[in-house]
Coordinates of C-alpha atoms in Angstrom, one line a residue:
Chain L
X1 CA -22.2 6.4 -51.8
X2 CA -21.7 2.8 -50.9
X3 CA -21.4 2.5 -46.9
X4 CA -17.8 1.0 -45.6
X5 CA -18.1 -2.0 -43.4
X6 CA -15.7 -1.0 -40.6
X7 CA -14.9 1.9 -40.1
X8 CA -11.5 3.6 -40.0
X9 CA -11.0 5.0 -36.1
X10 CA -9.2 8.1 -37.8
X11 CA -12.5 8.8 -40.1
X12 CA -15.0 8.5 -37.5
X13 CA -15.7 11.2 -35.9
X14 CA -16.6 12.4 -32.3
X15 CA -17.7 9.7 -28.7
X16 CA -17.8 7.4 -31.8
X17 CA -14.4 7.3 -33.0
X18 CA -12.9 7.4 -29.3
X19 CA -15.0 4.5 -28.6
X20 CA -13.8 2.4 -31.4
X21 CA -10.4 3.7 -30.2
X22 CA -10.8 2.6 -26.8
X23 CA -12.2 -0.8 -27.8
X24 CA -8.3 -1.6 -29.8
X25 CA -6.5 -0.3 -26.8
X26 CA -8.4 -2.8 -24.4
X27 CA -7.9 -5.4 -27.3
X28 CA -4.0 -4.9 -27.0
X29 CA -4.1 -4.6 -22.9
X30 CA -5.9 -8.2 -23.5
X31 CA -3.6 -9.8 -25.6
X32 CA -0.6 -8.1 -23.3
X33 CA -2.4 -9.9 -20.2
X34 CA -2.4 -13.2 -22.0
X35 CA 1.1 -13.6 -22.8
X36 CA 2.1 -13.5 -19.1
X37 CA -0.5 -16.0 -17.7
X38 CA 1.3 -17.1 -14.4
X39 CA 1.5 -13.5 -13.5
X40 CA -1.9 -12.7 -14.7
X41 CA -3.1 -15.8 -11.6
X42 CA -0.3 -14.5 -9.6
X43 CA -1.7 -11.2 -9.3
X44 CA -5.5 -11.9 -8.7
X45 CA -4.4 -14.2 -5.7
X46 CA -2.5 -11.2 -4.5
X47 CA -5.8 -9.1 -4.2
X48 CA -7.4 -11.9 -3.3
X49 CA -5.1 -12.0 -0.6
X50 CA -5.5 -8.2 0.7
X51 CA -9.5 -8.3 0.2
X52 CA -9.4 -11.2 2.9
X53 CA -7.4 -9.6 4.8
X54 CA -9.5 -6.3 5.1
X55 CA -12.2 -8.2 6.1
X56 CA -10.4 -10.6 8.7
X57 CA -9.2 -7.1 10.5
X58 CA -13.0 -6.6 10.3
X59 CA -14.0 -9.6 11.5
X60 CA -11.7 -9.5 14.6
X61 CA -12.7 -6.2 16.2
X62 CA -16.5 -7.4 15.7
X63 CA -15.4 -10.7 17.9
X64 CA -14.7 -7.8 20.0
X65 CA -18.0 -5.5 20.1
X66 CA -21.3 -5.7 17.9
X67 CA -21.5 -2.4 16.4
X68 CA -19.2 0.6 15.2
X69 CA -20.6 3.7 15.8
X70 CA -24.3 2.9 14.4
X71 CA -23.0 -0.2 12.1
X72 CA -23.2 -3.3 12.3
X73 CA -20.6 -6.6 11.2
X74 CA -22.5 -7.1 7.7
X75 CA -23.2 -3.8 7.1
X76 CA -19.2 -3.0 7.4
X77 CA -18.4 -6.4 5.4
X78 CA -20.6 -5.1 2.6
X79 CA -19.2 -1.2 3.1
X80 CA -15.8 -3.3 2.4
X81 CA -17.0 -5.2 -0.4
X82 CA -18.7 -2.4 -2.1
X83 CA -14.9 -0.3 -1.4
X84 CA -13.3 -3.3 -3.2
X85 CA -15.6 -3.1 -5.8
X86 CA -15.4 0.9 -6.6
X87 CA -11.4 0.5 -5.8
X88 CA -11.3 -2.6 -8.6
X89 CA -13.2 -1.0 -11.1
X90 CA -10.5 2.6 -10.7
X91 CA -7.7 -0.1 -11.2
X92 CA -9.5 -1.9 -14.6
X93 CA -10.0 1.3 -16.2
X94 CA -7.7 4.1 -15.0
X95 CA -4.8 3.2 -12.1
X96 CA -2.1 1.9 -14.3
X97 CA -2.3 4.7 -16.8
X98 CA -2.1 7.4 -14.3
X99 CA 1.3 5.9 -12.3
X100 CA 2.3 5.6 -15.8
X101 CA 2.7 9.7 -16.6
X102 CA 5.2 10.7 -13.8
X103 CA 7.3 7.5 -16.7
X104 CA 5.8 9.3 -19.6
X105 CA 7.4 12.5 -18.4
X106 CA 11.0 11.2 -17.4
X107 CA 11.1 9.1 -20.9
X108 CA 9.7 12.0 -23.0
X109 CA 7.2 9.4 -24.6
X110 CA 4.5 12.3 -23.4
X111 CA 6.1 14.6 -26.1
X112 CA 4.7 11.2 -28.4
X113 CA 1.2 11.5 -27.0
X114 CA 0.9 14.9 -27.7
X115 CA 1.2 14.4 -30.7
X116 CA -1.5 12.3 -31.7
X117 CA -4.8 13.4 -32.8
X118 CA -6.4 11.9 -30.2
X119 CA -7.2 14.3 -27.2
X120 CA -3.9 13.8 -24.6
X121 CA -6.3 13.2 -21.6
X122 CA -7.8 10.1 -23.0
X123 CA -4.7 8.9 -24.1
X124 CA -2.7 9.2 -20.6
X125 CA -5.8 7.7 -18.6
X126 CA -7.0 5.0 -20.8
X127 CA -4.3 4.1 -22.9
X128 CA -4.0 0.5 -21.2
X129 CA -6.8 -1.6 -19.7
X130 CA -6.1 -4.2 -16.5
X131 CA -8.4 -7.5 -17.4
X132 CA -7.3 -8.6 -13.9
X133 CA -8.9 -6.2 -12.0
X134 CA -12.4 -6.5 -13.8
X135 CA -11.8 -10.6 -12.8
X136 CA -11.2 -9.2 -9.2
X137 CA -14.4 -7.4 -8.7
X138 CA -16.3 -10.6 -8.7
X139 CA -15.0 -11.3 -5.5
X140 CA -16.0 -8.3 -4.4
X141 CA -19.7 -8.6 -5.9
X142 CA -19.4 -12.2 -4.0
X143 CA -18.7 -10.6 -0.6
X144 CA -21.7 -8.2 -1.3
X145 CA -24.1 -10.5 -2.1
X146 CA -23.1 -12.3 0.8
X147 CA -22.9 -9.7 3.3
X148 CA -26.4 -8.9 1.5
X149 CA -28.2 -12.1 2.5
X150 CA -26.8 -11.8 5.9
X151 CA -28.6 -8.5 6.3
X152 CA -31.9 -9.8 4.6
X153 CA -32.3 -7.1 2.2
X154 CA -34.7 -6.8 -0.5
X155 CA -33.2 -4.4 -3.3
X156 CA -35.2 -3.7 -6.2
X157 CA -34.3 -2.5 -9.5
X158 CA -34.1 1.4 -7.7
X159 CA -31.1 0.1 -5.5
X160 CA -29.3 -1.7 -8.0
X161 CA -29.2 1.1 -10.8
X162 CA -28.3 3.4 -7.6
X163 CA -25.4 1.8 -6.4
X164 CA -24.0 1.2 -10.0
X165 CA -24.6 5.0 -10.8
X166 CA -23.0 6.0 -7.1
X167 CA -20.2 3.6 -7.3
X168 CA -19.3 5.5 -11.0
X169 CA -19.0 8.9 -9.4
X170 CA -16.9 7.1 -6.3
X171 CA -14.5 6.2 -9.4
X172 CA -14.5 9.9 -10.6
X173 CA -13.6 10.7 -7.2
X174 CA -10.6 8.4 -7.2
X175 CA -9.7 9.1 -10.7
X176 CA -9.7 12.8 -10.4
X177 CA -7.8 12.8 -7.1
X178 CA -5.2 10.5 -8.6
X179 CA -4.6 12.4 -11.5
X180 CA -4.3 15.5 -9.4
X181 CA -1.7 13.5 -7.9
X182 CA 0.4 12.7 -10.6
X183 CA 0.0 16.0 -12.8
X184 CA 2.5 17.4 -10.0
X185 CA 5.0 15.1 -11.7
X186 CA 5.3 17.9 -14.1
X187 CA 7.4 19.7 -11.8
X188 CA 9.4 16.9 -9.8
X189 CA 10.4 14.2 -11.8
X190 CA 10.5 11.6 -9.1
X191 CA 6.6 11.5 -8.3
X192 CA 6.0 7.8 -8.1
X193 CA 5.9 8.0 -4.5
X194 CA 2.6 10.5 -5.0
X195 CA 1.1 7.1 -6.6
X196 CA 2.3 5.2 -4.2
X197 CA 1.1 7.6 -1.4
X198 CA -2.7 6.8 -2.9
X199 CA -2.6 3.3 -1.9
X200 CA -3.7 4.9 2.2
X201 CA -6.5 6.8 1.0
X202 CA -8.4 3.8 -0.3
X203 CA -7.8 2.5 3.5
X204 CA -10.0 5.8 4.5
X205 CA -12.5 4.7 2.0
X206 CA -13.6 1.2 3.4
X207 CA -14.6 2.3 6.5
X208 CA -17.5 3.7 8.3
X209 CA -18.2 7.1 8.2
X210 CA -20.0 7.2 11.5
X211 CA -16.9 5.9 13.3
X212 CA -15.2 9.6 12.7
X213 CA -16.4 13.2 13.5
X214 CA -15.1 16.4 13.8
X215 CA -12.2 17.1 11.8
X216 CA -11.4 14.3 10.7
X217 CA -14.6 13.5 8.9
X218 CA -15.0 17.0 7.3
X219 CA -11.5 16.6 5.8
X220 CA -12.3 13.3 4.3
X221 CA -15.4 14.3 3.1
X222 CA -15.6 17.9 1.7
X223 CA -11.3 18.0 1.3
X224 CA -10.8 14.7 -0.2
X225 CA -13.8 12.9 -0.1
X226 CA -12.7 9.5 0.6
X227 CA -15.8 9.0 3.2
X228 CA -18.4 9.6 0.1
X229 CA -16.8 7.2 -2.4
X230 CA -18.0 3.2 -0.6
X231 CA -19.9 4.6 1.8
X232 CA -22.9 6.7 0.4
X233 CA -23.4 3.6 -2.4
X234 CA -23.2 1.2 0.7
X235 CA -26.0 3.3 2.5
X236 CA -28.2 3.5 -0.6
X237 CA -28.2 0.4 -1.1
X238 CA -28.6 -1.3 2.7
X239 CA -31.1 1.7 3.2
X240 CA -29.6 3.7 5.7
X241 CA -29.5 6.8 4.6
X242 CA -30.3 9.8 7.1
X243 CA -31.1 12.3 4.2
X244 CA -31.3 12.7 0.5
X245 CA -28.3 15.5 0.7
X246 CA -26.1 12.4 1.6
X247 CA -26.6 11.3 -2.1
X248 CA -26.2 15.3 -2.9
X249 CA -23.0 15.4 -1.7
X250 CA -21.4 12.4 -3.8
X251 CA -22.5 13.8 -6.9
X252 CA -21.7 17.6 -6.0
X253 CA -17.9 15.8 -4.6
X254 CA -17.8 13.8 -7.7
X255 CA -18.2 16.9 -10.2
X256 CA -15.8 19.2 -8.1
X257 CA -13.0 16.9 -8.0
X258 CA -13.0 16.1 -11.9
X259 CA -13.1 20.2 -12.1
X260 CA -10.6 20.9 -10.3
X261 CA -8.4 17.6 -12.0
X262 CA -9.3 18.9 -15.2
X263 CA -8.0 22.8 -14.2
X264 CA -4.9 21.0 -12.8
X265 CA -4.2 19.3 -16.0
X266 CA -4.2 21.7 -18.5
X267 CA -2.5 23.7 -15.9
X268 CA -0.1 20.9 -15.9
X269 CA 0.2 20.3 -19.8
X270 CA 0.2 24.1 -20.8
X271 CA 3.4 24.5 -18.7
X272 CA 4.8 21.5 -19.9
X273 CA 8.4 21.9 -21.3
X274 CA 9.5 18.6 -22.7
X275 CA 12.0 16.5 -19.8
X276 CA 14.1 15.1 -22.4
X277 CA 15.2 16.4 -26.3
Chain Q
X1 CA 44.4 -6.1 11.8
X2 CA 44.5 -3.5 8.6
X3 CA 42.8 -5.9 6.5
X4 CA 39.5 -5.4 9.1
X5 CA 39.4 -1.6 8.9
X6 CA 40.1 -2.0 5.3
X7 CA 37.1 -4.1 5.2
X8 CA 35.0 -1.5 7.0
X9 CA 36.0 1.7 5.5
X10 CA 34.7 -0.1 2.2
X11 CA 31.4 -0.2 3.5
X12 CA 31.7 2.8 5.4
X13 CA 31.9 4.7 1.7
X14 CA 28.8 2.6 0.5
X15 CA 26.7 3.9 3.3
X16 CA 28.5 7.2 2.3
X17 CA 27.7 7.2 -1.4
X18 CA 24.5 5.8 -0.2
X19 CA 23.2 8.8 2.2
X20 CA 23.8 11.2 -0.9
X21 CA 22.0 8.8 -3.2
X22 CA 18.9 8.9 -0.8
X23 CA 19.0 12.4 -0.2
X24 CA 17.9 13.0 -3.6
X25 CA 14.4 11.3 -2.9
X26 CA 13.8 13.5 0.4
X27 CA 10.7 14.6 -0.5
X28 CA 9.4 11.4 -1.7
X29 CA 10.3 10.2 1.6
X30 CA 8.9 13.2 3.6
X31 CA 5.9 12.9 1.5
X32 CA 5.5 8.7 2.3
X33 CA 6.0 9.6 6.0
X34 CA 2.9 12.0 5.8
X35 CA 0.8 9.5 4.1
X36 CA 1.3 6.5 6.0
X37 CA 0.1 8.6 8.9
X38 CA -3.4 8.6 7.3
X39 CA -4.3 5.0 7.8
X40 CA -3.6 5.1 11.1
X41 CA -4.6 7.6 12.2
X42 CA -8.0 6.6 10.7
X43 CA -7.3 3.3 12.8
X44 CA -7.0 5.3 16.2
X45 CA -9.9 7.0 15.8
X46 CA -12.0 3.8 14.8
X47 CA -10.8 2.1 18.1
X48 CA -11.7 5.7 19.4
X49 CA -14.9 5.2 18.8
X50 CA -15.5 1.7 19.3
X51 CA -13.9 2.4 23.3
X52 CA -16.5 5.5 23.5
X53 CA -19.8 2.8 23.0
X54 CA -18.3 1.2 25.9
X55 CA -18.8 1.6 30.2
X56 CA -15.7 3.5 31.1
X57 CA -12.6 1.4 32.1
X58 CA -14.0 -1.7 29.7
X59 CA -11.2 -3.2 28.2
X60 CA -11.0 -4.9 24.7
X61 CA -8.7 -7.9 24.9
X62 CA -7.0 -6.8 27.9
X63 CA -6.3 -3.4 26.2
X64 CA -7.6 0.0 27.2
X65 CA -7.5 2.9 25.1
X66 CA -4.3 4.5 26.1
X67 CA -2.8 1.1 25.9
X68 CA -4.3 0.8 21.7
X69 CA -3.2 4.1 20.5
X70 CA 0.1 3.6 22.1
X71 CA 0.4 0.5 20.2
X72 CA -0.6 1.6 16.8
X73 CA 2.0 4.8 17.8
X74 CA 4.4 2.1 18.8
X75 CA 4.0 0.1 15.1
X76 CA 4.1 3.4 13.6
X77 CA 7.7 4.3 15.2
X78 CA 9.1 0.1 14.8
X79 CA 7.6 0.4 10.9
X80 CA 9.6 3.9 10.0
X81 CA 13.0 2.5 11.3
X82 CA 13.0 -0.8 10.2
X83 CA 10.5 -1.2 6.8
X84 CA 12.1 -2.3 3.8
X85 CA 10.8 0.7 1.3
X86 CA 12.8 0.7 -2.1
X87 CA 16.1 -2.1 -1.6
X88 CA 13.6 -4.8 -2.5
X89 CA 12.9 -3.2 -6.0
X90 CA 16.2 -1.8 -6.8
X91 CA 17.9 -5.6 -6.2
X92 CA 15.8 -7.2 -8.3
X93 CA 16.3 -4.5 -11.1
X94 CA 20.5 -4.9 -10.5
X95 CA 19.3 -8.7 -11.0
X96 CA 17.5 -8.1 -14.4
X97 CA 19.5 -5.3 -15.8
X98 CA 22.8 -7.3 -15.2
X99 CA 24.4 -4.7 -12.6
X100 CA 25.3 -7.5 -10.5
X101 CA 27.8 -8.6 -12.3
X102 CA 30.2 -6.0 -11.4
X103 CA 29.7 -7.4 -7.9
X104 CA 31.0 -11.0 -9.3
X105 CA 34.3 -9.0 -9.7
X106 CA 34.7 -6.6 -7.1
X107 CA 36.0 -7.7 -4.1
X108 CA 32.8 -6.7 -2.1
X109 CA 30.1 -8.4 -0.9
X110 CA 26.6 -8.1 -2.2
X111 CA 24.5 -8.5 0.8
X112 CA 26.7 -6.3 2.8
X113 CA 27.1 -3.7 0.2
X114 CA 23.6 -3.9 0.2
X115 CA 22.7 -4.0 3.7
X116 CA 24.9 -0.8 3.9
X117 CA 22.6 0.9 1.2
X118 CA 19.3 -0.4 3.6
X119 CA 21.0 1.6 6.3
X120 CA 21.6 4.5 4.7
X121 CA 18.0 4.5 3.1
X122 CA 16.6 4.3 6.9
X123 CA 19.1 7.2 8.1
X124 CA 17.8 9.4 6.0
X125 CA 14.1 8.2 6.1
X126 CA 14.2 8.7 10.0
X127 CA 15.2 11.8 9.9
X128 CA 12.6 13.4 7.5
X129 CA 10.1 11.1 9.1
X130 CA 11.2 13.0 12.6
X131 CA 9.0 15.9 11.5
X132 CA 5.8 14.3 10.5
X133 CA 5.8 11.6 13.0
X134 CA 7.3 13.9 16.0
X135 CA 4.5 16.3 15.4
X136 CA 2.0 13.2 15.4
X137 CA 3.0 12.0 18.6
X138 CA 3.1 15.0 20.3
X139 CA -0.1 15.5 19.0
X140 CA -1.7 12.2 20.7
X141 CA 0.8 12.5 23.6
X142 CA -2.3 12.0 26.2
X143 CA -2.6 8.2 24.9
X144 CA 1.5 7.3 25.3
X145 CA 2.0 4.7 27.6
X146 CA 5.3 5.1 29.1
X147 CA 7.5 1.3 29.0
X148 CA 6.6 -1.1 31.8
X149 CA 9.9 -1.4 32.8
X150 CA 13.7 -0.3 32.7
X151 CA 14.3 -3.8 31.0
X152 CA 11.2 -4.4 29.2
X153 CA 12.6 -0.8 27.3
X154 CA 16.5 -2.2 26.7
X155 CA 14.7 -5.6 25.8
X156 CA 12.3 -3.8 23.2
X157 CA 15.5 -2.0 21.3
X158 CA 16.8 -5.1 21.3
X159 CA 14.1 -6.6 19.8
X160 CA 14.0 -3.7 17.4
X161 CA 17.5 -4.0 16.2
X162 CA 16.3 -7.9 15.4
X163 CA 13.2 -6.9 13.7
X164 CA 15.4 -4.5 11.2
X165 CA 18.0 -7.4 10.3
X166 CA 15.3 -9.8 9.8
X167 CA 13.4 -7.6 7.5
X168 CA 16.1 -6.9 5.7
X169 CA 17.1 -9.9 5.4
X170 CA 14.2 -11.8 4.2
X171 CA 13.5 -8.8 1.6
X172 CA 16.8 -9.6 0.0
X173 CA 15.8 -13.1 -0.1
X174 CA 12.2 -12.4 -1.6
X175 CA 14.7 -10.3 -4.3
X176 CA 16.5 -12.6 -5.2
X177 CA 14.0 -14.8 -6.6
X178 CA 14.5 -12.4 -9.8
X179 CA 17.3 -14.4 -11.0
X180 CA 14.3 -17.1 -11.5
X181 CA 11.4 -15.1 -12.5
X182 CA 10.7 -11.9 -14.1
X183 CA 8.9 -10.5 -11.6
X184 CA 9.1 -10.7 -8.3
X185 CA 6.7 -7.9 -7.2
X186 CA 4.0 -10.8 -6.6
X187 CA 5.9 -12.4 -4.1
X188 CA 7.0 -9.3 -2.5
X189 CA 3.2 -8.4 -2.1
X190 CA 2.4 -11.9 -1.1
X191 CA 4.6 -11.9 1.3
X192 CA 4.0 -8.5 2.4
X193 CA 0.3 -9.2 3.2
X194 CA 1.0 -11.9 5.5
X195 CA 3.5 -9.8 7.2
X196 CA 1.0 -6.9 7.5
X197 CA -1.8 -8.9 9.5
X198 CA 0.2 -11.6 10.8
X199 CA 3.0 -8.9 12.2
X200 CA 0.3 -6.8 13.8
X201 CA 0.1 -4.1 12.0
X202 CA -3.8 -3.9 11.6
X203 CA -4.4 -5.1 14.9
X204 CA -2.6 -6.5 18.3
X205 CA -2.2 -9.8 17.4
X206 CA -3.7 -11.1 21.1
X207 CA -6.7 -10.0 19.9
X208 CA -6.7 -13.3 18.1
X209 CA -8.1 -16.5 19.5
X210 CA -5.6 -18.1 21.8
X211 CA -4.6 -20.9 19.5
X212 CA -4.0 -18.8 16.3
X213 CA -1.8 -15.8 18.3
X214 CA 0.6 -19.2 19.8
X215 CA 0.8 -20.3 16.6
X216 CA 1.4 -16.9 14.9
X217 CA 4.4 -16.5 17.7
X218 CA 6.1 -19.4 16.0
X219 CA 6.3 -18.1 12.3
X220 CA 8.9 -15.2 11.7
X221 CA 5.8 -12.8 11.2
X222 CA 5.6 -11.3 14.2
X223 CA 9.2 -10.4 14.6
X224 CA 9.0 -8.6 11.7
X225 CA 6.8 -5.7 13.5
X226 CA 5.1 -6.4 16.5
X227 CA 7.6 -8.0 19.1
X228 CA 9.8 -5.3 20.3
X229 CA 5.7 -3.0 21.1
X230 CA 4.9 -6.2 22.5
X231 CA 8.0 -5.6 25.5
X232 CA 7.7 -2.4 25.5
X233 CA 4.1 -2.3 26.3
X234 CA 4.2 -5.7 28.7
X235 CA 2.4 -7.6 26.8
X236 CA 5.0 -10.3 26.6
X237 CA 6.5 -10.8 29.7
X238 CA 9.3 -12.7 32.0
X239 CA 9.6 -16.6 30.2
X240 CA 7.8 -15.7 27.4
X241 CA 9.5 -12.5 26.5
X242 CA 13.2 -14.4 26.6
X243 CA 11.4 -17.1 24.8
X244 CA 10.3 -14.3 21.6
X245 CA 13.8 -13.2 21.8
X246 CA 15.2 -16.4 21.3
X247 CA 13.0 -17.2 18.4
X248 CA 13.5 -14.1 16.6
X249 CA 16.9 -15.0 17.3
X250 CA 16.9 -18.3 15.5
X251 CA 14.3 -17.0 12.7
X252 CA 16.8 -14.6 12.0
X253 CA 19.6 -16.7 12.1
X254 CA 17.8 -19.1 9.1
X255 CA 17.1 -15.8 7.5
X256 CA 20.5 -15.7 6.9
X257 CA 21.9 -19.5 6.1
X258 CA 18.6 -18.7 3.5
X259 CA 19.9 -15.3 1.8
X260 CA 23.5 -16.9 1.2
X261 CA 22.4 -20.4 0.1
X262 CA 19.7 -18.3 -2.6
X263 CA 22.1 -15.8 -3.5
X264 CA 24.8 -18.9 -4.1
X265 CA 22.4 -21.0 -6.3
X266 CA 21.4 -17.5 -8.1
X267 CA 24.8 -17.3 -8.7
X268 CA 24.9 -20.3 -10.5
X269 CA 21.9 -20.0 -12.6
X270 CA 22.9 -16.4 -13.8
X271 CA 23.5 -15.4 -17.2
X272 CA 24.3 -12.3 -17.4
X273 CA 21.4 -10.6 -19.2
X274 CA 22.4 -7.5 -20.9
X275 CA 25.6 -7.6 -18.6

């Protein structure tokens, strides 16, 4: 039987087909980007503009003192960075989608998706893809590599593969929790505020865990585990680590949460009576 | 004589209408209130632990602990009143959807219909933030810092009435930029950064270097937050408080002249889309 050239995604089966999948729905998120080009500028100066700022507030309580708890200025700037980074990379691939559901819902456009023989979980977190947020973590690698030399560190291949494989479970996290968020949009229609309410978490995220103890810290790390998600890569990868379980408990965090998102949302989607028709 | 109540009744029903509208997103609103208490409170406890490296009594920038947690409590109580949440958004969508045009032919004017609307939103918004915020006071109550005086505390309220006005004003502005582009959310943000550290809300602003916090005093920033913690807790006093009052004053005066001379030219360049 003669081989086809390309592929059909509907043929294909299995990771395969979804990936071939995937790669059109980026295509079209592209081509969406690049018909609104101001916007497109507009919007990377606009997280341009809030990166700086996170680390001017930074900045100005170290003009103040010379360490936080046991960090220091660069170590914080690169916890910051690396917190940008793991935040920029949840926007690129997931954010958008998952405000988008509580809009699904109201417009009955989820009855649509349903539909499809695609599996509805893939389609409702990566149906669109934001270019501008990829472009935005290069600021953030910037700000590492410069908080980086500052510190005088001398990663090897070890730290790099770490942090890349520490900052993918601190996206799980914020993936999980965020869809969490929205599935209760299956119940209240008016749910953008749960999105909205996100946005303070990742404020928990970029900073240092040893500034917080007691309840606070147990809360943010074993409840929602924003104190894992910047800060356990950060530590791998400046070296300061107290003890292997640190990196335990990021992974062990990282598989819970997409559990329990993944009990919530066929929870969510087996109760699902259609808003509209 | 009539024609002035007549005037304010009609408003009076738009803050009516408007109460009811906004009680349907209570829970949105409770639900905001609880979250915005997560930053800082994650802010409080940093400065917490920064104060704890240091001899007892040190001060940072003239501030001691009691006096920072009071004024991150104080920003928290001046952003709940007076924060611009949704109007922003829903102008520039009566903008783009071509609702406004009713307001060409009704006898009522937009900005006060809206400013009505911004009233009502923070009525209700107050009083499901009450809960929340109440129990989160109470909670740090051993940090309060009570006013430094009887008119550093009328002062402050003053101020704080400002503060409202002036962020409402300048978010209708901001709005209005929807009758030029499609979206406005960019600016909004833009804008919204510069108010959130130049306003104080990460930080006192006389942390800052001299030079940049007397500079920072001269753009509207400040009065959009900061000012009326800044008299309560002292921090501006005598001269320099009048001075702030003045300028707030005058910023919000421009804010004004600003929203009608936009709003007129929007006017003019409008065209009905899908009206």
């Amino acid at each position: 039987m003669p081989k086809e050239t390309r592929i059909s995604p509907l043929i294909e089966t299995g990771w395969k087909r979804y990936l071939s999948i995937y790669g059109a729905l980026c295509q079209n998120s592209i081509m969406r980007d690049m018909q609104f080009k101001v916007n497109f500028v507009l919007w990377l100066i606009v997280e341009l503009l809030w990166f700086g700022l996170q680390i001017s507030f930074i900045s100005v309580i170290y003009s103040h003192t010379d360490h936080i708890g046991s960090w220091s200025r660069y170590e914080v700037i690169f916890l910051i960075g690396a917190a940008n980074f793991i935040q920029q990379l949840f926007h690129a691939v997931f954010l958008n989608n998952i405000t988008q559901l509580s809009e699904h819902i109201r417009t009955g456009r989820l009855d649509f998706m349903l539909l499809l023989p695609v599996n509805p979980r893939f389609l409702v977190s990566l149906r669109t893809m934001d270019l501008g947020s990829y472009v935005s973590t290069l600021a953030a690698i910037a700000v590492m590599v410069y908080a980086g030399i500052q510190l005088e560190l001398q990663p090897g291949i070890i730290h790099f593969v770490g942090f890349a494989m520490m900052s993918v479970c601190g996206v799980m996290i914020h993936y999980s929790l965020m869809l969490i968020l929205a599935s209760i949009s299956f119940w209240t229609i008016k749910a953008e505020g749960f999105a909205w309410g996100y946005y303070n978490l990742f404020n928990v995220a970029r900073l240092p865990d040893a500034a917080f103890k007691g309840g606070f810290k147990a809360f943010f790390t074993f409840a929602i585990p924003m104190l894992l998600v910047a800060n356990m890569p950060t530590k791998f990868f400046i070296q300061k680590l107290q003890s292997p379980m640190e990196i335990l408990s990021l992974i062990m965090m990282a598989g819970a949460c997409l559990l329990a998102s993944e009990i919530m949302w066929r929870f969510a989607i087996k109760h699902y009576t259609s808003a509209s028709s | 004589m009539i024609k002035f109540w007549n005037e304010w009744s009609k408003y009076g029903h738009v803050i009516n209408i408007g109460i009811q509208n906004t009680l349907a997103y209570r829970m949105n609103f409770l639900f905001r209130a609880v979250f915005t208490l997560i930053p800082l409170l994650a802010n409080i406890l940093l400065w917490k632990t920064i104060f704890s490296d240091k001899a007892e009594g040190d001060m940072i920038g003239a501030y001691n602990l009691s006096q920072m947690v009071s004024y991150y409590l104080l920003i928290l109580i001046v952003n709940s009143m007076t924060a611009v949440n949704e109007d922003d958004w829903q102008i520039a969508a009566d903008i783009r959807n071509g609702v406004i045009s009713q307001f060409l032919l009704k006898p009522m004017d937009y900005l006060a219909f809206r400013f009505s609307l911004f009233l009502a939103n923070r009525l209700i918004y107050i009083l499901v933030a009450t809960i929340p915020v109440g129990l989160f006071l109470l909670w740090q109550r051993n940090y309060w810092t009570a006013p430094v005086s009887m008119e550093a505390l009328m002062l402050s309220i003053l101020s704080l009435s400002l503060t409202g006005l002036l962020q409402f004003l300048i978010s209708f502005t901001m709005a209005l930029l929807a009758f030029w582009v499609l979206e406005v959310a960019t600016f909004i943000f833009i804008l919204y950064a510069f108010e959130y550290i130049a306003g104080g809300h990460l930080f006192p602003l006389d942390l800052l270097p001299t030079w940049l916090e007397t500079l920072l005093y001269w753009t509207p920033f400040p009065y959009l937050l900061s000012f009326p913690v800044l008299i309560y807790l002292g921090r501006v006093e005598g001269q320099a408080m009048w001075n702030g009052i003045i300028v707030q004053t005058v910023w919000l005066v421009i804010a004004f002249l600003t929203a009608r001379f936009v709003w007129n030219r929007g006017i003019r360049s409008y065209t009905a889309v899908g009206g």
